[in-house]
Amino acid sequence: MVLVRPTTSPADVHGFIAATGIVTGRGGRTSHAAVVARGLGIVSRVAPPLADAAADERLEWAEAIADVITARATQQEPRLVDPADPLSLEIVSHSTCDNVGAILSMLAYGIPASAMQPSSGAVELFEQAAGRDDGLAVVLRGYRVGFAEIWQIWAAHVRGRLPVADVPPVIESSTAFLHAYIDAISDRLIERWAETRRRRRQGLDVSPEDLVRKALFGAGDGDGLHRLD
């Protein structure tokens, strides 16, 4: 088994032990992966940043890709859209566009998935969903559907863009990125769910962070608590 990572860390210890080789997107002779590989007597290689270039090409198409994913996600998970709320679909679209942009930026510039925070669009969708009992399940289901769709689009782009021999390692490493991203964002949203639900049940449509900003700076421009950014 070959361990494929953008970079490695001590958290990959179990993978090191099981691996017969390590492939990273970045590194050198003194990198963590190289040092560990020498210590274990296994091969370590740095793959060319093919995923970076392929993702950079797609960045300008992020909005168009998000439109396709939004249509497919809302078809497979219709509860994402509230027919009684004319802004509901726009909120879903905003969340998808933000996530697509974040994923492509992460792939293009080597940003660790663990460093990503929920985007403004994701938080907006999350806040809307907190008004219903099944909201968290709906959002996470929407995320799973959306990420399955972006993986299909990304994989097709990589196959059409790269030489055949380079496709498997790029697909493997970028798939690991995507899984790490959805895990990180989902974990952060799950952590916030109980507090968000409590606020919504009490009729408070603002986060604690916004309440602090309100106390320090005021609402501004007569927009009340809903427009504090």
PDB file of C-alpha atoms in Angstrom:
ATOM      1  CA  MET A   1       0.000   0.000   0.000  1.00  0.00           C
ATOM      2  CA  VAL A   2       1.267   3.472  -0.893  1.00  0.00           C
ATOM      3  CA  LEU A   3       0.341   6.345   1.450  1.00  0.00           C
ATOM      4  CA  VAL A   4      -0.657   9.408  -0.629  1.00  0.00           C
ATOM      5  CA  ARG A   5      -0.896  12.766   1.160  1.00  0.00           C
ATOM      6  CA  PRO A   6      -0.437  16.457   0.255  1.00  0.00           C
ATOM      7  CA  THR A   7       1.994  16.542   3.203  1.00  0.00           C
ATOM      8  CA  THR A   8       2.437  14.218   6.164  1.00  0.00           C
ATOM      9  CA  SER A   9       2.291  14.709   9.914  1.00  0.00           C
ATOM     10  CA  PRO A  10       2.636  12.564  13.061  1.00  0.00           C
ATOM     11  CA  ALA A  11      -1.121  11.892  12.790  1.00  0.00           C
ATOM     12  CA  ASP A  12      -0.329   9.616   9.816  1.00  0.00           C
ATOM     13  CA  VAL A  13       1.630   7.169  11.984  1.00  0.00           C
ATOM     14  CA  HIS A  14      -0.689   4.204  11.322  1.00  0.00           C
ATOM     15  CA  GLY A  15      -0.466   4.830   7.601  1.00  0.00           C
ATOM     16  CA  PHE A  16       3.333   4.935   7.784  1.00  0.00           C
ATOM     17  CA  ILE A  17       3.470   1.565   9.493  1.00  0.00           C
ATOM     18  CA  ALA A  18       1.202  -0.082   6.916  1.00  0.00           C
ATOM     19  CA  ALA A  19       2.694   1.645   3.839  1.00  0.00           C
ATOM     20  CA  THR A  20       5.331   0.315   1.478  1.00  0.00           C
ATOM     21  CA  GLY A  21       5.893   3.832   0.143  1.00  0.00           C
ATOM     22  CA  ILE A  22       4.863   7.480   0.632  1.00  0.00           C
ATOM     23  CA  VAL A  23       3.862   9.991  -2.054  1.00  0.00           C
ATOM     24  CA  THR A  24       3.363  13.651  -1.114  1.00  0.00           C
ATOM     25  CA  GLY A  25       2.442  16.755  -3.093  1.00  0.00           C
ATOM     26  CA  ARG A  26       5.151  18.859  -1.488  1.00  0.00           C
ATOM     27  CA  GLY A  27       8.395  18.133   0.309  1.00  0.00           C
ATOM     28  CA  GLY A  28      12.136  17.567   0.085  1.00  0.00           C
ATOM     29  CA  ARG A  29      14.977  15.578   1.641  1.00  0.00           C
ATOM     30  CA  THR A  30      14.354  17.114   5.067  1.00  0.00           C
ATOM     31  CA  SER A  31      10.551  16.973   4.931  1.00  0.00           C
ATOM     32  CA  HIS A  32       8.584  14.999   7.502  1.00  0.00           C
ATOM     33  CA  ALA A  33       7.681  12.315   4.966  1.00  0.00           C
ATOM     34  CA  ALA A  34      11.277  11.899   3.770  1.00  0.00           C
ATOM     35  CA  VAL A  35      12.672  11.613   7.298  1.00  0.00           C
ATOM     36  CA  VAL A  36      10.044   9.079   8.367  1.00  0.00           C
ATOM     37  CA  ALA A  37      10.484   7.052   5.172  1.00  0.00           C
ATOM     38  CA  ARG A  38      14.248   6.805   5.698  1.00  0.00           C
ATOM     39  CA  GLY A  39      13.689   5.727   9.281  1.00  0.00           C
ATOM     40  CA  LEU A  40      11.275   2.995   8.217  1.00  0.00           C
ATOM     41  CA  GLY A  41      13.315   1.939   5.208  1.00  0.00           C
ATOM     42  CA  ILE A  42      10.561   2.646   2.691  1.00  0.00           C
ATOM     43  CA  VAL A  43      10.456   4.761  -0.465  1.00  0.00           C
ATOM     44  CA  SER A  44       9.299   8.409  -0.371  1.00  0.00           C
ATOM     45  CA  ARG A  45       8.548  10.452  -3.486  1.00  0.00           C
ATOM     46  CA  VAL A  46       7.194  13.946  -4.199  1.00  0.00           C
ATOM     47  CA  ALA A  47       4.571  13.897  -6.954  1.00  0.00           C
ATOM     48  CA  PRO A  48       4.476  16.856  -9.363  1.00  0.00           C
ATOM     49  CA  PRO A  49       1.747  19.360  -8.394  1.00  0.00           C
ATOM     50  CA  LEU A  50      -0.567  18.267 -11.196  1.00  0.00           C
ATOM     51  CA  ALA A  51      -3.678  18.605  -9.040  1.00  0.00           C
ATOM     52  CA  ASP A  52      -2.689  22.203  -8.246  1.00  0.00           C
ATOM     53  CA  ALA A  53      -2.577  23.183 -11.909  1.00  0.00           C
ATOM     54  CA  ALA A  54      -5.780  21.338 -12.771  1.00  0.00           C
ATOM     55  CA  ALA A  55      -7.649  22.975  -9.882  1.00  0.00           C
ATOM     56  CA  ASP A  56      -6.317  26.413 -10.773  1.00  0.00           C
ATOM     57  CA  GLU A  57      -7.785  25.994 -14.264  1.00  0.00           C
ATOM     58  CA  ARG A  58     -11.199  25.243 -12.784  1.00  0.00           C
ATOM     59  CA  LEU A  59     -11.309  28.189 -10.366  1.00  0.00           C
ATOM     60  CA  GLU A  60     -12.731  30.587 -12.940  1.00  0.00           C
ATOM     61  CA  TRP A  61     -15.540  28.094 -13.548  1.00  0.00           C
ATOM     62  CA  ALA A  62     -16.455  27.738  -9.868  1.00  0.00           C
ATOM     63  CA  GLU A  63     -19.791  29.557 -10.188  1.00  0.00           C
ATOM     64  CA  ALA A  64     -20.895  27.540 -13.220  1.00  0.00           C
ATOM     65  CA  ILE A  65     -19.879  24.294 -11.507  1.00  0.00           C
ATOM     66  CA  ALA A  66     -21.795  25.357  -8.390  1.00  0.00           C
ATOM     67  CA  ASP A  67     -24.946  25.983 -10.460  1.00  0.00           C
ATOM     68  CA  VAL A  68     -24.816  22.427 -11.800  1.00  0.00           C
ATOM     69  CA  ILE A  69     -24.212  20.956  -8.345  1.00  0.00           C
ATOM     70  CA  THR A  70     -26.988  23.044  -6.759  1.00  0.00           C
ATOM     71  CA  ALA A  71     -29.495  21.770  -9.331  1.00  0.00           C
ATOM     72  CA  ARG A  72     -28.477  18.143  -8.772  1.00  0.00           C
ATOM     73  CA  ALA A  73     -28.292  18.437  -4.979  1.00  0.00           C
ATOM     74  CA  THR A  74     -31.726  20.045  -4.625  1.00  0.00           C
ATOM     75  CA  GLN A  75     -33.167  17.386  -6.906  1.00  0.00           C
ATOM     76  CA  GLN A  76     -31.758  14.576  -4.786  1.00  0.00           C
ATOM     77  CA  GLU A  77     -32.428  16.347  -1.457  1.00  0.00           C
ATOM     78  CA  PRO A  78     -35.512  18.552  -2.064  1.00  0.00           C
ATOM     79  CA  ARG A  79     -35.734  19.429   1.656  1.00  0.00           C
ATOM     80  CA  LEU A  80     -32.806  21.803   1.112  1.00  0.00           C
ATOM     81  CA  VAL A  81     -35.248  24.284  -0.422  1.00  0.00           C
ATOM     82  CA  ASP A  82     -38.266  25.685   1.424  1.00  0.00           C
ATOM     83  CA  PRO A  83     -41.017  26.325  -1.169  1.00  0.00           C
ATOM     84  CA  ALA A  84     -42.500  28.969   1.137  1.00  0.00           C
ATOM     85  CA  ASP A  85     -39.251  30.961   1.255  1.00  0.00           C
ATOM     86  CA  PRO A  86     -38.310  32.717  -2.009  1.00  0.00           C
ATOM     87  CA  LEU A  87     -34.727  33.210  -0.774  1.00  0.00           C
ATOM     88  CA  SER A  88     -34.216  29.560   0.141  1.00  0.00           C
ATOM     89  CA  LEU A  89     -32.788  28.451  -3.214  1.00  0.00           C
ATOM     90  CA  GLU A  90     -30.492  31.481  -3.314  1.00  0.00           C
ATOM     91  CA  ILE A  91     -29.084  30.515   0.089  1.00  0.00           C
ATOM     92  CA  VAL A  92     -28.414  26.946  -1.093  1.00  0.00           C
ATOM     93  CA  SER A  93     -26.736  28.283  -4.232  1.00  0.00           C
ATOM     94  CA  HIS A  94     -24.569  30.678  -2.170  1.00  0.00           C
ATOM     95  CA  SER A  95     -23.461  27.828   0.088  1.00  0.00           C
ATOM     96  CA  THR A  96     -22.604  25.576  -2.861  1.00  0.00           C
ATOM     97  CA  CYS A  97     -20.669  28.314  -4.655  1.00  0.00           C
ATOM     98  CA  ASP A  98     -18.643  29.081  -1.533  1.00  0.00           C
ATOM     99  CA  ASN A  99     -17.834  25.418  -0.964  1.00  0.00           C
ATOM    100  CA  VAL A 100     -16.833  24.795  -4.587  1.00  0.00           C
ATOM    101  CA  GLY A 101     -14.571  27.837  -4.497  1.00  0.00           C
ATOM    102  CA  ALA A 102     -13.042  26.714  -1.204  1.00  0.00           C
ATOM    103  CA  ILE A 103     -12.370  23.191  -2.476  1.00  0.00           C
ATOM    104  CA  LEU A 104     -10.771  24.344  -5.729  1.00  0.00           C
ATOM    105  CA  SER A 105      -8.671  26.920  -3.862  1.00  0.00           C
ATOM    106  CA  MET A 106      -7.614  24.245  -1.401  1.00  0.00           C
ATOM    107  CA  LEU A 107      -6.511  21.961  -4.237  1.00  0.00           C
ATOM    108  CA  ALA A 108      -4.877  24.762  -6.242  1.00  0.00           C
ATOM    109  CA  TYR A 109      -2.880  26.323  -3.420  1.00  0.00           C
ATOM    110  CA  GLY A 110      -2.255  23.379  -1.126  1.00  0.00           C
ATOM    111  CA  ILE A 111      -4.394  24.630   1.771  1.00  0.00           C
ATOM    112  CA  PRO A 112      -4.839  21.869   4.385  1.00  0.00           C
ATOM    113  CA  ALA A 113      -8.456  20.808   4.768  1.00  0.00           C
ATOM    114  CA  SER A 114      -8.053  20.983   8.537  1.00  0.00           C
ATOM    115  CA  ALA A 115      -7.481  24.735   8.242  1.00  0.00           C
ATOM    116  CA  MET A 116     -10.794  25.392   6.506  1.00  0.00           C
ATOM    117  CA  GLN A 117     -13.728  26.940   8.352  1.00  0.00           C
ATOM    118  CA  PRO A 118     -17.370  26.910   7.206  1.00  0.00           C
ATOM    119  CA  SER A 119     -17.845  29.627   4.595  1.00  0.00           C
ATOM    120  CA  SER A 120     -20.366  32.446   4.969  1.00  0.00           C
ATOM    121  CA  GLY A 121     -22.644  30.610   2.551  1.00  0.00           C
ATOM    122  CA  ALA A 122     -22.416  27.382   4.533  1.00  0.00           C
ATOM    123  CA  VAL A 123     -23.199  29.216   7.776  1.00  0.00           C
ATOM    124  CA  GLU A 124     -26.146  30.989   6.147  1.00  0.00           C
ATOM    125  CA  LEU A 125     -27.621  27.672   5.002  1.00  0.00           C
ATOM    126  CA  PHE A 126     -26.904  26.155   8.403  1.00  0.00           C
ATOM    127  CA  GLU A 127     -28.691  29.012  10.192  1.00  0.00           C
ATOM    128  CA  GLN A 128     -31.721  28.603   7.927  1.00  0.00           C
ATOM    129  CA  ALA A 129     -31.819  24.857   8.544  1.00  0.00           C
ATOM    130  CA  ALA A 130     -31.687  25.367  12.314  1.00  0.00           C
ATOM    131  CA  GLY A 131     -35.328  26.413  12.190  1.00  0.00           C
ATOM    132  CA  ARG A 132     -36.415  22.814  11.633  1.00  0.00           C
ATOM    133  CA  ASP A 133     -35.943  19.640  13.655  1.00  0.00           C
ATOM    134  CA  ASP A 134     -34.355  17.690  10.804  1.00  0.00           C
ATOM    135  CA  GLY A 135     -32.229  20.631   9.656  1.00  0.00           C
ATOM    136  CA  LEU A 136     -28.831  19.151  10.508  1.00  0.00           C
ATOM    137  CA  ALA A 137     -29.629  15.887   8.734  1.00  0.00           C
ATOM    138  CA  VAL A 138     -30.829  17.825   5.666  1.00  0.00           C
ATOM    139  CA  VAL A 139     -27.665  19.958   5.499  1.00  0.00           C
ATOM    140  CA  LEU A 140     -25.311  16.999   5.942  1.00  0.00           C
ATOM    141  CA  ARG A 141     -27.240  14.989   3.358  1.00  0.00           C
ATOM    142  CA  GLY A 142     -26.959  17.963   0.991  1.00  0.00           C
ATOM    143  CA  TYR A 143     -23.216  18.069   1.637  1.00  0.00           C
ATOM    144  CA  ARG A 144     -22.819  14.374   0.823  1.00  0.00           C
ATOM    145  CA  VAL A 145     -24.754  14.748  -2.412  1.00  0.00           C
ATOM    146  CA  GLY A 146     -22.901  17.920  -3.363  1.00  0.00           C
ATOM    147  CA  PHE A 147     -19.469  16.454  -2.710  1.00  0.00           C
ATOM    148  CA  ALA A 148     -20.305  13.326  -4.687  1.00  0.00           C
ATOM    149  CA  GLU A 149     -21.232  15.585  -7.598  1.00  0.00           C
ATOM    150  CA  ILE A 150     -18.106  17.744  -7.400  1.00  0.00           C
ATOM    151  CA  TRP A 151     -15.977  14.611  -7.239  1.00  0.00           C
ATOM    152  CA  GLN A 152     -17.536  13.389 -10.502  1.00  0.00           C
ATOM    153  CA  ILE A 153     -16.910  16.753 -12.186  1.00  0.00           C
ATOM    154  CA  TRP A 154     -13.362  16.945 -10.836  1.00  0.00           C
ATOM    155  CA  ALA A 155     -12.504  13.373 -11.835  1.00  0.00           C
ATOM    156  CA  ALA A 156     -13.774  13.965 -15.383  1.00  0.00           C
ATOM    157  CA  HIS A 157     -11.667  17.143 -15.603  1.00  0.00           C
ATOM    158  CA  VAL A 158      -8.524  15.375 -14.365  1.00  0.00           C
ATOM    159  CA  ARG A 159      -8.982  12.500 -16.830  1.00  0.00           C
ATOM    160  CA  GLY A 160      -9.377  14.954 -19.685  1.00  0.00           C
ATOM    161  CA  ARG A 161      -6.524  17.204 -18.569  1.00  0.00           C
ATOM    162  CA  LEU A 162      -3.691  14.851 -17.517  1.00  0.00           C
ATOM    163  CA  PRO A 163      -1.741  12.003 -19.108  1.00  0.00           C
ATOM    164  CA  VAL A 164      -3.231   8.605 -18.320  1.00  0.00           C
ATOM    165  CA  ALA A 165      -0.294   7.580 -16.101  1.00  0.00           C
ATOM    166  CA  ASP A 166      -0.733  10.679 -13.901  1.00  0.00           C
ATOM    167  CA  VAL A 167      -4.476  10.312 -13.329  1.00  0.00           C
ATOM    168  CA  PRO A 168      -4.548   7.654 -10.530  1.00  0.00           C
ATOM    169  CA  PRO A 169      -2.223   9.449  -8.045  1.00  0.00           C
ATOM    170  CA  VAL A 170      -3.940  12.802  -8.628  1.00  0.00           C
ATOM    171  CA  ILE A 171      -7.391  11.264  -8.178  1.00  0.00           C
ATOM    172  CA  GLU A 172      -6.238   9.460  -5.032  1.00  0.00           C
ATOM    173  CA  SER A 173      -4.664  12.510  -3.412  1.00  0.00           C
ATOM    174  CA  SER A 174      -7.500  14.891  -4.342  1.00  0.00           C
ATOM    175  CA  THR A 175     -10.101  12.391  -3.116  1.00  0.00           C
ATOM    176  CA  ALA A 176      -8.318  12.389   0.246  1.00  0.00           C
ATOM    177  CA  PHE A 177      -8.496  16.201   0.206  1.00  0.00           C
ATOM    178  CA  LEU A 178     -12.231  16.177  -0.490  1.00  0.00           C
ATOM    179  CA  HIS A 179     -12.964  13.685   2.283  1.00  0.00           C
ATOM    180  CA  ALA A 180     -10.849  15.675   4.731  1.00  0.00           C
ATOM    181  CA  TYR A 181     -12.664  18.875   3.769  1.00  0.00           C
ATOM    182  CA  ILE A 182     -16.190  17.515   4.205  1.00  0.00           C
ATOM    183  CA  ASP A 183     -15.187  15.861   7.496  1.00  0.00           C
ATOM    184  CA  ALA A 184     -13.682  19.100   8.835  1.00  0.00           C
ATOM    185  CA  ILE A 185     -16.627  21.303   7.808  1.00  0.00           C
ATOM    186  CA  SER A 186     -19.243  18.780   8.962  1.00  0.00           C
ATOM    187  CA  ASP A 187     -17.541  18.427  12.348  1.00  0.00           C
ATOM    188  CA  ARG A 188     -17.542  22.207  12.826  1.00  0.00           C
ATOM    189  CA  LEU A 189     -21.216  22.504  11.900  1.00  0.00           C
ATOM    190  CA  ILE A 190     -22.210  19.611  14.178  1.00  0.00           C
ATOM    191  CA  GLU A 191     -20.381  21.317  17.062  1.00  0.00           C
ATOM    192  CA  ARG A 192     -22.453  24.478  16.491  1.00  0.00           C
ATOM    193  CA  TRP A 193     -25.812  22.754  16.018  1.00  0.00           C
ATOM    194  CA  ALA A 194     -27.062  22.610  19.614  1.00  0.00           C
ATOM    195  CA  GLU A 195     -26.254  26.276  20.274  1.00  0.00           C
ATOM    196  CA  THR A 196     -27.779  27.389  16.973  1.00  0.00           C
ATOM    197  CA  ARG A 197     -30.976  25.435  17.622  1.00  0.00           C
ATOM    198  CA  ARG A 198     -31.223  26.917  21.109  1.00  0.00           C
ATOM    199  CA  ARG A 199     -30.966  30.454  19.734  1.00  0.00           C
ATOM    200  CA  ARG A 200     -33.575  29.799  17.065  1.00  0.00           C
ATOM    201  CA  ARG A 201     -36.004  28.313  19.580  1.00  0.00           C
ATOM    202  CA  GLN A 202     -35.591  31.404  21.736  1.00  0.00           C
ATOM    203  CA  GLY A 203     -36.281  33.641  18.767  1.00  0.00           C
ATOM    204  CA  LEU A 204     -32.699  34.916  18.506  1.00  0.00           C
ATOM    205  CA  ASP A 205     -31.654  35.012  14.863  1.00  0.00           C
ATOM    206  CA  VAL A 206     -28.087  36.103  15.538  1.00  0.00           C
ATOM    207  CA  SER A 207     -24.973  34.302  16.711  1.00  0.00           C
ATOM    208  CA  PRO A 208     -23.101  35.149  19.920  1.00  0.00           C
ATOM    209  CA  GLU A 209     -20.355  36.666  17.730  1.00  0.00           C
ATOM    210  CA  ASP A 210     -22.884  39.027  16.124  1.00  0.00           C
ATOM    211  CA  LEU A 211     -24.304  39.986  19.502  1.00  0.00           C
ATOM    212  CA  VAL A 212     -20.814  40.986  20.631  1.00  0.00           C
ATOM    213  CA  ARG A 213     -20.307  43.012  17.463  1.00  0.00           C
ATOM    214  CA  LYS A 214     -23.686  44.675  18.041  1.00  0.00           C
ATOM    215  CA  ALA A 215     -22.666  45.637  21.575  1.00  0.00           C
ATOM    216  CA  LEU A 216     -19.302  47.003  20.429  1.00  0.00           C
ATOM    217  CA  PHE A 217     -20.135  48.696  17.158  1.00  0.00           C
ATOM    218  CA  GLY A 218     -23.925  48.954  16.879  1.00  0.00           C
ATOM    219  CA  ALA A 219     -26.051  47.569  14.063  1.00  0.00           C
ATOM    220  CA  GLY A 220     -25.201  50.331  11.608  1.00  0.00           C
ATOM    221  CA  ASP A 221     -27.315  51.770   8.801  1.00  0.00           C
ATOM    222  CA  GLY A 222     -30.529  50.767  10.538  1.00  0.00           C
ATOM    223  CA  ASP A 223     -30.168  47.173   9.404  1.00  0.00           C
ATOM    224  CA  GLY A 224     -30.730  45.684  12.872  1.00  0.00           C
ATOM    225  CA  LEU A 225     -29.088  42.472  13.944  1.00  0.00           C
ATOM    226  CA  HIS A 226     -29.438  40.700  10.630  1.00  0.00           C
ATOM    227  CA  ARG A 227     -26.781  42.769   8.859  1.00  0.00           C
ATOM    228  CA  LEU A 228     -23.706  43.061  11.005  1.00  0.00           C
ATOM    229  CA  ASP A 229     -21.005  42.253   8.478  1.00  0.00           C
TER     230      ASP A 229
END
